[in-house]
Amino acid sequence: MTAIQPPARPFTDHPGMRRAFPENRMTLGLIAPLESFTGDVPSLTDHLELVRQADRLGFSALWLRDVPFLVPRQGDAGQVLDPWAHLGQLAATTERLALGTASTVLPLRHPAHTAKAATTVDHLSGGRMLLGVATGDRPSEVPAFGLRREDLGDRFRESWEYVRAAGAGTPLPDARPDMELLPRPPYGRLPMLMTGHGRQPLEWIAEQADGWIHPGRMPAELHSAVTQWRALTEELCGGAAKPVAVGSYLVLHENPRTAPRKVAQGWSMGREPFLELLKEYERIGVSQLMLNLRFNERPAREVMHEVAEHLLPHFPPGETSAE
């Protein structure tokens, strides 16, 4: 754990960003829960031990989803547990994994709470927090928080700007000018990644975000979007292209040569064709593939070990200054 208010270190040294997104190559992350399950609610059996295994096996990141309500016919319950309480425990449970949200539904929370929670996890984890944010994909949640869908885009941008201002120690809306939200980010600012578009122009996202999280598609379908993103971020920010991550389901067959079959937002295949697919994602410029193991018939533990043994050596996590 870092000291609570040391002088900020350079953002380029942020361990979570360096581990998840090394320059010019791809890594492999996991989406919680680390479980193969049917229905909408996982059991979370041995979940913390599975997270420890993912950490030891060398995956680059673990991503938690922000799912306040189980909405029938609009998706599963995610990892069930509140992501911020969960991330606090994972900061103590793991040593190397970058810990991310994919994604926090930014308009549903007051941005002061989001900023304080995420910065707290960044401190507790030694700089491994990655704040993925979105406007959400479950319309029924919005009125439950007293909001209107048509206001989400404006509310999202206001909340984004608030989180950035809180991290910089600058005056906050509706707060006394001498008030400050603590702690400040240990690496100057929180890494903030956009999932989807958040009802914002891509140019705004490219300029403001530290990375972009995209839903799972085949490389040929993603190539144009990734190329545009890389060009925009290089042009608008005057440096190397910012990372792009892709979140997808993976059904890994026991037969390593099982031919590929597309499934909703993901793939079903053996590890040998999957390795070739991973190389293609890396070739088009994807920075990380975030794997959701939910639909496997095999135990997630078994799939994780196979990926770690045969695929991770080709896509190792980035090195951090602590390593």
mmCIF file of C-alpha atoms in Angstrom:
data_model
loop_
_atom_site.group_PDB
_atom_site.id
_atom_site.type_symbol
_atom_site.label_atom_id
_atom_site.label_comp_id
_atom_site.label_asym_id
_atom_site.label_seq_id
_atom_site.Cartn_x
_atom_site.Cartn_y
_atom_site.Cartn_z
ATOM 1 C CA MET A 1 0.000 0.000 0.000
ATOM 2 C CA THR A 2 1.266 3.490 -0.842
ATOM 3 C CA ALA A 3 1.477 6.304 1.682
ATOM 4 C CA ILE A 4 -1.812 8.202 1.595
ATOM 5 C CA GLN A 5 -0.537 11.594 0.419
ATOM 6 C CA PRO A 6 2.998 11.345 -1.005
ATOM 7 C CA PRO A 7 4.001 13.540 -3.946
ATOM 8 C CA ALA A 8 2.317 12.109 -7.017
ATOM 9 C CA ARG A 9 4.447 9.837 -9.150
ATOM 10 C CA PRO A 10 4.333 10.044 -12.957
ATOM 11 C CA PHE A 11 1.192 8.605 -14.521
ATOM 12 C CA THR A 12 3.414 6.755 -17.009
ATOM 13 C CA ASP A 13 4.624 4.639 -14.056
ATOM 14 C CA HIS A 14 1.106 3.554 -13.013
ATOM 15 C CA PRO A 15 1.493 -0.197 -12.287
ATOM 16 C CA GLY A 16 -2.031 -1.141 -13.384
ATOM 17 C CA MET A 17 -1.683 0.571 -16.749
ATOM 18 C CA ARG A 18 1.800 -0.835 -17.306
ATOM 19 C CA ARG A 19 0.719 -4.382 -16.442
ATOM 20 C CA ALA A 20 -2.500 -4.360 -18.465
ATOM 21 C CA PHE A 21 -1.319 -2.349 -21.464
ATOM 22 C CA PRO A 22 2.358 -2.732 -22.358
ATOM 23 C CA GLU A 23 3.203 -0.807 -25.498
ATOM 24 C CA ASN A 24 2.860 -2.537 -28.883
ATOM 25 C CA ARG A 25 1.640 -5.924 -27.646
ATOM 26 C CA MET A 26 -1.432 -7.607 -26.215
ATOM 27 C CA THR A 27 -2.202 -9.099 -22.808
ATOM 28 C CA LEU A 28 -4.962 -11.367 -21.462
ATOM 29 C CA GLY A 29 -7.314 -10.380 -18.645
ATOM 30 C CA LEU A 30 -10.329 -12.003 -16.995
ATOM 31 C CA ILE A 31 -13.859 -10.800 -16.232
ATOM 32 C CA ALA A 32 -15.400 -11.801 -12.893
ATOM 33 C CA PRO A 33 -16.918 -14.037 -11.727
ATOM 34 C CA LEU A 34 -14.324 -16.705 -12.472
ATOM 35 C CA GLU A 35 -16.985 -19.343 -12.842
ATOM 36 C CA SER A 36 -18.816 -21.398 -15.442
ATOM 37 C CA PHE A 37 -22.515 -21.128 -14.654
ATOM 38 C CA THR A 38 -26.006 -21.335 -16.105
ATOM 39 C CA GLY A 39 -28.855 -18.976 -15.317
ATOM 40 C CA ASP A 40 -28.345 -15.382 -14.208
ATOM 41 C CA VAL A 41 -26.715 -15.730 -10.772
ATOM 42 C CA PRO A 42 -23.308 -17.339 -10.130
ATOM 43 C CA SER A 43 -22.572 -19.260 -6.947
ATOM 44 C CA LEU A 44 -19.214 -17.514 -6.251
ATOM 45 C CA THR A 45 -17.915 -20.823 -4.883
ATOM 46 C CA ASP A 46 -14.188 -20.477 -4.040
ATOM 47 C CA HIS A 47 -14.195 -17.125 -5.824
ATOM 48 C CA LEU A 48 -11.348 -15.573 -3.819
ATOM 49 C CA GLU A 49 -9.153 -18.638 -4.273
ATOM 50 C CA LEU A 50 -9.793 -18.516 -8.030
ATOM 51 C CA VAL A 51 -8.771 -14.859 -8.060
ATOM 52 C CA ARG A 52 -5.570 -15.752 -6.208
ATOM 53 C CA GLN A 53 -4.902 -18.422 -8.828
ATOM 54 C CA ALA A 54 -5.424 -15.924 -11.647
ATOM 55 C CA ASP A 55 -2.916 -13.648 -9.914
ATOM 56 C CA ARG A 56 -0.350 -16.454 -9.529
ATOM 57 C CA LEU A 57 -0.895 -17.763 -13.073
ATOM 58 C CA GLY A 58 0.072 -14.424 -14.599
ATOM 59 C CA PHE A 59 -3.089 -12.931 -16.072
ATOM 60 C CA SER A 60 -2.728 -9.198 -16.483
ATOM 61 C CA ALA A 61 -6.020 -7.931 -15.040
ATOM 62 C CA LEU A 62 -9.303 -8.831 -13.380
ATOM 63 C CA TRP A 63 -12.367 -6.778 -14.300
ATOM 64 C CA LEU A 64 -15.508 -6.398 -12.161
ATOM 65 C CA ARG A 65 -18.886 -5.328 -13.500
ATOM 66 C CA ASP A 66 -21.214 -2.763 -11.933
ATOM 67 C CA VAL A 67 -24.640 -4.460 -11.801
ATOM 68 C CA PRO A 68 -26.836 -2.891 -9.073
ATOM 69 C CA PHE A 69 -30.012 -4.858 -9.899
ATOM 70 C CA LEU A 70 -30.805 -8.213 -11.444
ATOM 71 C CA VAL A 71 -33.142 -7.160 -14.253
ATOM 72 C CA PRO A 72 -34.993 -10.163 -15.781
ATOM 73 C CA ARG A 73 -34.172 -10.729 -19.445
ATOM 74 C CA GLN A 74 -31.614 -7.906 -19.458
ATOM 75 C CA GLY A 75 -28.480 -9.774 -18.435
ATOM 76 C CA ASP A 76 -26.966 -11.696 -15.545
ATOM 77 C CA ALA A 77 -26.097 -10.423 -12.066
ATOM 78 C CA GLY A 78 -22.401 -9.922 -12.790
ATOM 79 C CA GLN A 79 -20.243 -10.886 -9.844
ATOM 80 C CA VAL A 80 -23.258 -10.091 -7.542
ATOM 81 C CA LEU A 81 -21.141 -8.327 -4.898
ATOM 82 C CA ASP A 82 -20.796 -4.557 -4.763
ATOM 83 C CA PRO A 83 -17.751 -3.790 -6.927
ATOM 84 C CA TRP A 84 -16.152 -1.276 -4.531
ATOM 85 C CA ALA A 85 -16.330 -3.408 -1.401
ATOM 86 C CA HIS A 86 -15.159 -6.317 -3.544
ATOM 87 C CA LEU A 87 -12.223 -4.363 -5.006
ATOM 88 C CA GLY A 88 -11.105 -3.371 -1.523
ATOM 89 C CA GLN A 89 -10.834 -7.036 -0.564
ATOM 90 C CA LEU A 90 -9.158 -7.953 -3.853
ATOM 91 C CA ALA A 91 -6.543 -5.250 -3.312
ATOM 92 C CA ALA A 92 -5.476 -7.179 -0.209
ATOM 93 C CA THR A 93 -5.997 -10.627 -1.763
ATOM 94 C CA THR A 94 -3.846 -10.123 -4.883
ATOM 95 C CA GLU A 95 -0.324 -8.875 -5.521
ATOM 96 C CA ARG A 96 0.070 -8.271 -9.267
ATOM 97 C CA LEU A 97 -3.290 -8.254 -11.063
ATOM 98 C CA ALA A 98 -4.519 -4.926 -12.331
ATOM 99 C CA LEU A 99 -7.992 -4.429 -10.843
ATOM 100 C CA GLY A 100 -10.572 -2.803 -13.096
ATOM 101 C CA THR A 101 -14.241 -1.988 -13.442
ATOM 102 C CA ALA A 102 -15.842 -2.917 -16.756
ATOM 103 C CA SER A 103 -17.648 -0.844 -16.165
ATOM 104 C CA THR A 104 -18.844 1.497 -13.434
ATOM 105 C CA VAL A 105 -22.137 3.039 -14.567
ATOM 106 C CA LEU A 106 -20.963 6.573 -13.891
ATOM 107 C CA PRO A 107 -24.318 8.462 -14.032
ATOM 108 C CA LEU A 108 -25.916 6.217 -11.388
ATOM 109 C CA ARG A 109 -23.556 7.329 -8.598
ATOM 110 C CA HIS A 110 -22.498 10.680 -7.250
ATOM 111 C CA PRO A 111 -19.065 11.266 -8.786
ATOM 112 C CA ALA A 112 -17.583 12.158 -5.395
ATOM 113 C CA HIS A 113 -18.320 8.624 -4.202
ATOM 114 C CA THR A 114 -16.871 7.122 -7.382
ATOM 115 C CA ALA A 115 -13.724 9.250 -7.199
ATOM 116 C CA LYS A 116 -13.103 8.498 -3.525
ATOM 117 C CA ALA A 117 -13.766 4.762 -3.884
ATOM 118 C CA ALA A 118 -11.592 4.319 -6.967
ATOM 119 C CA THR A 119 -8.730 6.385 -5.557
ATOM 120 C CA THR A 120 -8.925 4.416 -2.304
ATOM 121 C CA VAL A 121 -8.535 1.149 -4.243
ATOM 122 C CA ASP A 122 -5.633 2.652 -6.203
ATOM 123 C CA HIS A 123 -3.865 3.383 -2.894
ATOM 124 C CA LEU A 124 -4.728 0.073 -1.231
ATOM 125 C CA SER A 125 -3.553 -1.936 -4.254
ATOM 126 C CA GLY A 126 -0.303 -0.042 -4.795
ATOM 127 C CA GLY A 127 -1.513 1.597 -8.007
ATOM 128 C CA ARG A 128 -3.386 -1.241 -9.705
ATOM 129 C CA MET A 129 -6.841 0.368 -10.139
ATOM 130 C CA LEU A 130 -8.286 0.881 -13.636
ATOM 131 C CA LEU A 131 -11.567 2.832 -13.675
ATOM 132 C CA GLY A 132 -13.669 1.702 -16.618
ATOM 133 C CA VAL A 133 -16.847 3.776 -16.931
ATOM 134 C CA ALA A 134 -20.019 3.695 -19.031
ATOM 135 C CA THR A 135 -23.612 4.933 -19.222
ATOM 136 C CA GLY A 136 -24.923 1.374 -18.759
ATOM 137 C CA ASP A 137 -26.823 -1.064 -20.951
ATOM 138 C CA ARG A 138 -29.870 -1.879 -18.781
ATOM 139 C CA PRO A 139 -32.591 0.754 -19.311
ATOM 140 C CA SER A 140 -34.676 -0.483 -16.375
ATOM 141 C CA GLU A 141 -31.958 0.570 -13.919
ATOM 142 C CA VAL A 142 -32.187 4.245 -14.820
ATOM 143 C CA PRO A 143 -35.620 5.161 -13.336
ATOM 144 C CA ALA A 144 -34.776 3.090 -10.253
ATOM 145 C CA PHE A 145 -32.181 5.791 -9.466
ATOM 146 C CA GLY A 146 -34.592 8.650 -10.146
ATOM 147 C CA LEU A 147 -32.972 9.496 -13.488
ATOM 148 C CA ARG A 148 -34.133 9.882 -17.084
ATOM 149 C CA ARG A 149 -32.405 8.087 -19.953
ATOM 150 C CA GLU A 150 -32.289 11.250 -22.032
ATOM 151 C CA ASP A 151 -30.137 12.919 -19.341
ATOM 152 C CA LEU A 152 -27.474 10.191 -19.179
ATOM 153 C CA GLY A 153 -25.099 11.693 -21.754
ATOM 154 C CA ASP A 154 -24.894 15.096 -20.047
ATOM 155 C CA ARG A 155 -24.757 13.540 -16.584
ATOM 156 C CA PHE A 156 -21.981 11.196 -17.727
ATOM 157 C CA ARG A 157 -19.787 14.048 -18.981
ATOM 158 C CA GLU A 158 -20.396 16.130 -15.845
ATOM 159 C CA SER A 159 -19.478 13.146 -13.664
ATOM 160 C CA TRP A 160 -16.339 12.430 -15.730
ATOM 161 C CA GLU A 161 -15.184 16.025 -15.340
ATOM 162 C CA TYR A 162 -15.923 15.901 -11.606
ATOM 163 C CA VAL A 163 -13.792 12.772 -11.085
ATOM 164 C CA ARG A 164 -10.928 14.365 -13.009
ATOM 165 C CA ALA A 165 -11.217 17.603 -11.013
ATOM 166 C CA ALA A 166 -11.336 15.712 -7.716
ATOM 167 C CA GLY A 167 -8.124 13.908 -8.598
ATOM 168 C CA ALA A 168 -6.418 17.174 -9.501
ATOM 169 C CA GLY A 169 -7.492 18.907 -6.297
ATOM 170 C CA THR A 170 -9.269 21.670 -8.222
ATOM 171 C CA PRO A 171 -12.552 23.308 -7.067
ATOM 172 C CA LEU A 172 -15.581 21.033 -7.289
ATOM 173 C CA PRO A 173 -19.128 21.941 -8.321
ATOM 174 C CA ASP A 174 -21.388 22.965 -5.417
ATOM 175 C CA ALA A 175 -18.536 22.624 -2.905
ATOM 176 C CA ARG A 176 -16.764 25.340 -0.957
ATOM 177 C CA PRO A 177 -13.596 26.419 -2.779
ATOM 178 C CA ASP A 178 -11.413 25.385 0.172
ATOM 179 C CA MET A 179 -12.829 21.837 0.282
ATOM 180 C CA GLU A 180 -10.795 18.948 -1.149
ATOM 181 C CA LEU A 181 -11.607 15.311 -1.780
ATOM 182 C CA LEU A 182 -8.957 12.989 -0.374
ATOM 183 C CA PRO A 183 -7.014 10.896 -1.056
ATOM 184 C CA ARG A 184 -5.587 12.184 -4.313
ATOM 185 C CA PRO A 185 -4.514 9.587 -6.905
ATOM 186 C CA PRO A 186 -1.003 8.293 -6.138
ATOM 187 C CA TYR A 187 0.032 8.566 -9.800
ATOM 188 C CA GLY A 188 -1.349 12.009 -10.536
ATOM 189 C CA ARG A 189 -4.710 10.870 -11.858
ATOM 190 C CA LEU A 190 -6.929 7.823 -11.953
ATOM 191 C CA PRO A 191 -6.694 5.743 -15.127
ATOM 192 C CA MET A 192 -10.130 6.241 -16.737
ATOM 193 C CA LEU A 193 -11.264 4.062 -19.625
ATOM 194 C CA MET A 194 -14.457 4.443 -21.623
ATOM 195 C CA THR A 195 -16.627 1.421 -22.342
ATOM 196 C CA GLY A 196 -18.508 1.931 -25.573
ATOM 197 C CA HIS A 197 -19.243 5.584 -26.350
ATOM 198 C CA GLY A 198 -21.056 6.837 -23.240
ATOM 199 C CA ARG A 199 -23.188 8.999 -25.557
ATOM 200 C CA GLN A 200 -20.087 11.038 -26.375
ATOM 201 C CA PRO A 201 -18.294 11.759 -29.675
ATOM 202 C CA LEU A 202 -15.328 9.490 -30.334
ATOM 203 C CA GLU A 203 -13.064 12.551 -30.595
ATOM 204 C CA TRP A 204 -13.966 13.538 -27.016
ATOM 205 C CA ILE A 205 -13.320 9.997 -25.803
ATOM 206 C CA ALA A 206 -9.964 9.845 -27.602
ATOM 207 C CA GLU A 207 -8.867 13.113 -26.009
ATOM 208 C CA GLN A 208 -10.190 12.505 -22.487
ATOM 209 C CA ALA A 209 -9.917 8.769 -21.823
ATOM 210 C CA ASP A 210 -6.793 6.764 -21.017
ATOM 211 C CA GLY A 211 -8.169 3.810 -22.979
ATOM 212 C CA TRP A 212 -11.228 2.394 -24.723
ATOM 213 C CA ILE A 213 -13.091 -0.840 -23.898
ATOM 214 C CA HIS A 214 -14.951 -2.376 -26.817
ATOM 215 C CA PRO A 215 -17.470 -5.274 -26.905
ATOM 216 C CA GLY A 216 -16.324 -8.549 -28.452
ATOM 217 C CA ARG A 217 -16.197 -8.771 -32.230
ATOM 218 C CA MET A 218 -14.030 -10.646 -34.677
ATOM 219 C CA PRO A 219 -10.800 -8.924 -35.776
ATOM 220 C CA ALA A 220 -12.144 -8.114 -39.245
ATOM 221 C CA GLU A 221 -15.117 -6.337 -37.652
ATOM 222 C CA LEU A 222 -12.920 -4.436 -35.206
ATOM 223 C CA HIS A 223 -10.057 -3.487 -37.481
ATOM 224 C CA SER A 224 -11.537 -0.210 -38.714
ATOM 225 C CA ALA A 225 -12.578 0.967 -35.237
ATOM 226 C CA VAL A 226 -9.187 0.127 -33.689
ATOM 227 C CA THR A 227 -7.318 1.827 -36.537
ATOM 228 C CA GLN A 228 -9.463 4.956 -36.186
ATOM 229 C CA TRP A 229 -8.964 4.997 -32.399
ATOM 230 C CA ARG A 230 -5.209 4.659 -32.620
ATOM 231 C CA ALA A 231 -4.955 7.402 -35.233
ATOM 232 C CA LEU A 232 -7.228 9.760 -33.265
ATOM 233 C CA THR A 233 -5.392 9.312 -29.963
ATOM 234 C CA GLU A 234 -2.005 9.804 -31.593
ATOM 235 C CA GLU A 235 -3.220 12.966 -33.326
ATOM 236 C CA LEU A 236 -5.134 14.540 -30.436
ATOM 237 C CA CYS A 237 -2.747 13.634 -27.628
ATOM 238 C CA GLY A 238 0.576 13.938 -29.407
ATOM 239 C CA GLY A 239 2.054 10.625 -28.388
ATOM 240 C CA ALA A 240 1.708 6.868 -28.673
ATOM 241 C CA ALA A 241 -1.740 5.440 -29.360
ATOM 242 C CA LYS A 242 -3.857 4.851 -26.278
ATOM 243 C CA PRO A 243 -4.845 1.247 -25.453
ATOM 244 C CA VAL A 244 -7.995 -0.488 -26.604
ATOM 245 C CA ALA A 245 -9.359 -3.537 -24.755
ATOM 246 C CA VAL A 246 -11.951 -6.003 -26.010
ATOM 247 C CA GLY A 247 -14.275 -7.880 -23.662
ATOM 248 C CA SER A 248 -15.523 -11.247 -24.918
ATOM 249 C CA TYR A 249 -16.890 -14.616 -23.887
ATOM 250 C CA LEU A 250 -14.609 -17.613 -24.375
ATOM 251 C CA VAL A 251 -15.769 -21.237 -24.519
ATOM 252 C CA LEU A 252 -12.551 -23.280 -24.635
ATOM 253 C CA HIS A 253 -13.010 -26.885 -25.699
ATOM 254 C CA GLU A 254 -11.031 -29.743 -24.209
ATOM 255 C CA ASN A 255 -9.975 -30.849 -27.700
ATOM 256 C CA PRO A 256 -7.256 -28.294 -28.551
ATOM 257 C CA ARG A 257 -8.059 -28.485 -32.286
ATOM 258 C CA THR A 258 -11.823 -27.870 -32.117
ATOM 259 C CA ALA A 259 -12.722 -25.560 -34.986
ATOM 260 C CA PRO A 260 -13.891 -22.004 -34.211
ATOM 261 C CA ARG A 261 -17.556 -21.171 -33.832
ATOM 262 C CA LYS A 262 -18.834 -17.645 -33.207
ATOM 263 C CA VAL A 263 -21.112 -17.109 -30.222
ATOM 264 C CA ALA A 264 -22.745 -13.901 -28.970
ATOM 265 C CA GLN A 265 -19.938 -11.441 -28.162
ATOM 266 C CA GLY A 266 -17.317 -14.170 -28.199
ATOM 267 C CA TRP A 267 -16.004 -17.472 -29.523
ATOM 268 C CA SER A 268 -16.123 -21.227 -28.987
ATOM 269 C CA MET A 269 -13.063 -23.275 -30.059
ATOM 270 C CA GLY A 270 -9.988 -25.237 -29.045
ATOM 271 C CA ARG A 271 -6.795 -23.555 -27.891
ATOM 272 C CA GLU A 272 -4.858 -24.006 -31.136
ATOM 273 C CA PRO A 273 -7.211 -21.978 -33.359
ATOM 274 C CA PHE A 274 -7.725 -19.601 -30.428
ATOM 275 C CA LEU A 275 -4.002 -18.860 -30.368
ATOM 276 C CA GLU A 276 -4.141 -17.896 -34.040
ATOM 277 C CA LEU A 277 -7.158 -15.678 -33.342
ATOM 278 C CA LEU A 278 -5.324 -13.982 -30.463
ATOM 279 C CA LYS A 279 -2.386 -13.235 -32.751
ATOM 280 C CA GLU A 280 -4.794 -11.610 -35.197
ATOM 281 C CA TYR A 281 -6.232 -9.378 -32.477
ATOM 282 C CA GLU A 282 -2.726 -8.347 -31.513
ATOM 283 C CA ARG A 283 -1.853 -7.677 -35.151
ATOM 284 C CA ILE A 284 -4.721 -5.195 -35.599
ATOM 285 C CA GLY A 285 -3.671 -3.285 -32.470
ATOM 286 C CA VAL A 286 -5.833 -4.628 -29.618
ATOM 287 C CA SER A 287 -4.069 -4.051 -26.282
ATOM 288 C CA GLN A 288 -5.920 -6.533 -24.086
ATOM 289 C CA LEU A 289 -8.483 -9.290 -24.504
ATOM 290 C CA MET A 290 -10.753 -9.523 -21.437
ATOM 291 C CA LEU A 291 -12.089 -13.083 -21.182
ATOM 292 C CA ASN A 292 -15.424 -14.039 -19.627
ATOM 293 C CA LEU A 293 -15.549 -17.808 -18.920
ATOM 294 C CA ARG A 294 -19.234 -18.006 -17.957
ATOM 295 C CA PHE A 295 -20.498 -20.296 -20.744
ATOM 296 C CA ASN A 296 -17.894 -23.053 -20.470
ATOM 297 C CA GLU A 297 -19.059 -26.568 -19.707
ATOM 298 C CA ARG A 298 -15.687 -27.232 -18.095
ATOM 299 C CA PRO A 299 -14.831 -25.685 -14.697
ATOM 300 C CA ALA A 300 -13.395 -22.186 -15.015
ATOM 301 C CA ARG A 301 -10.391 -23.285 -12.934
ATOM 302 C CA GLU A 302 -9.485 -25.846 -15.613
ATOM 303 C CA VAL A 303 -9.890 -23.332 -18.437
ATOM 304 C CA MET A 304 -7.759 -20.756 -16.619
ATOM 305 C CA HIS A 305 -4.936 -23.261 -16.163
ATOM 306 C CA GLU A 306 -5.015 -24.279 -19.833
ATOM 307 C CA VAL A 307 -4.925 -20.660 -20.987
ATOM 308 C CA ALA A 308 -2.098 -19.929 -18.565
ATOM 309 C CA GLU A 309 -0.012 -22.905 -19.669
ATOM 310 C CA HIS A 310 -0.442 -22.678 -23.407
ATOM 311 C CA LEU A 311 -1.485 -19.103 -24.301
ATOM 312 C CA LEU A 312 -0.212 -16.693 -21.650
ATOM 313 C CA PRO A 313 3.450 -17.254 -22.585
ATOM 314 C CA HIS A 314 2.614 -15.618 -25.932
ATOM 315 C CA PHE A 315 0.856 -12.649 -24.265
ATOM 316 C CA PRO A 316 2.535 -11.989 -20.889
ATOM 317 C CA PRO A 317 1.548 -9.041 -18.700
ATOM 318 C CA GLY A 318 3.575 -5.870 -18.853
ATOM 319 C CA GLU A 319 6.341 -5.235 -16.364
ATOM 320 C CA THR A 320 5.878 -2.681 -13.614
ATOM 321 C CA SER A 321 8.523 -0.693 -11.765
ATOM 322 C CA ALA A 322 7.832 -2.852 -8.684
ATOM 323 C CA GLU A 323 8.880 -5.941 -10.648
#
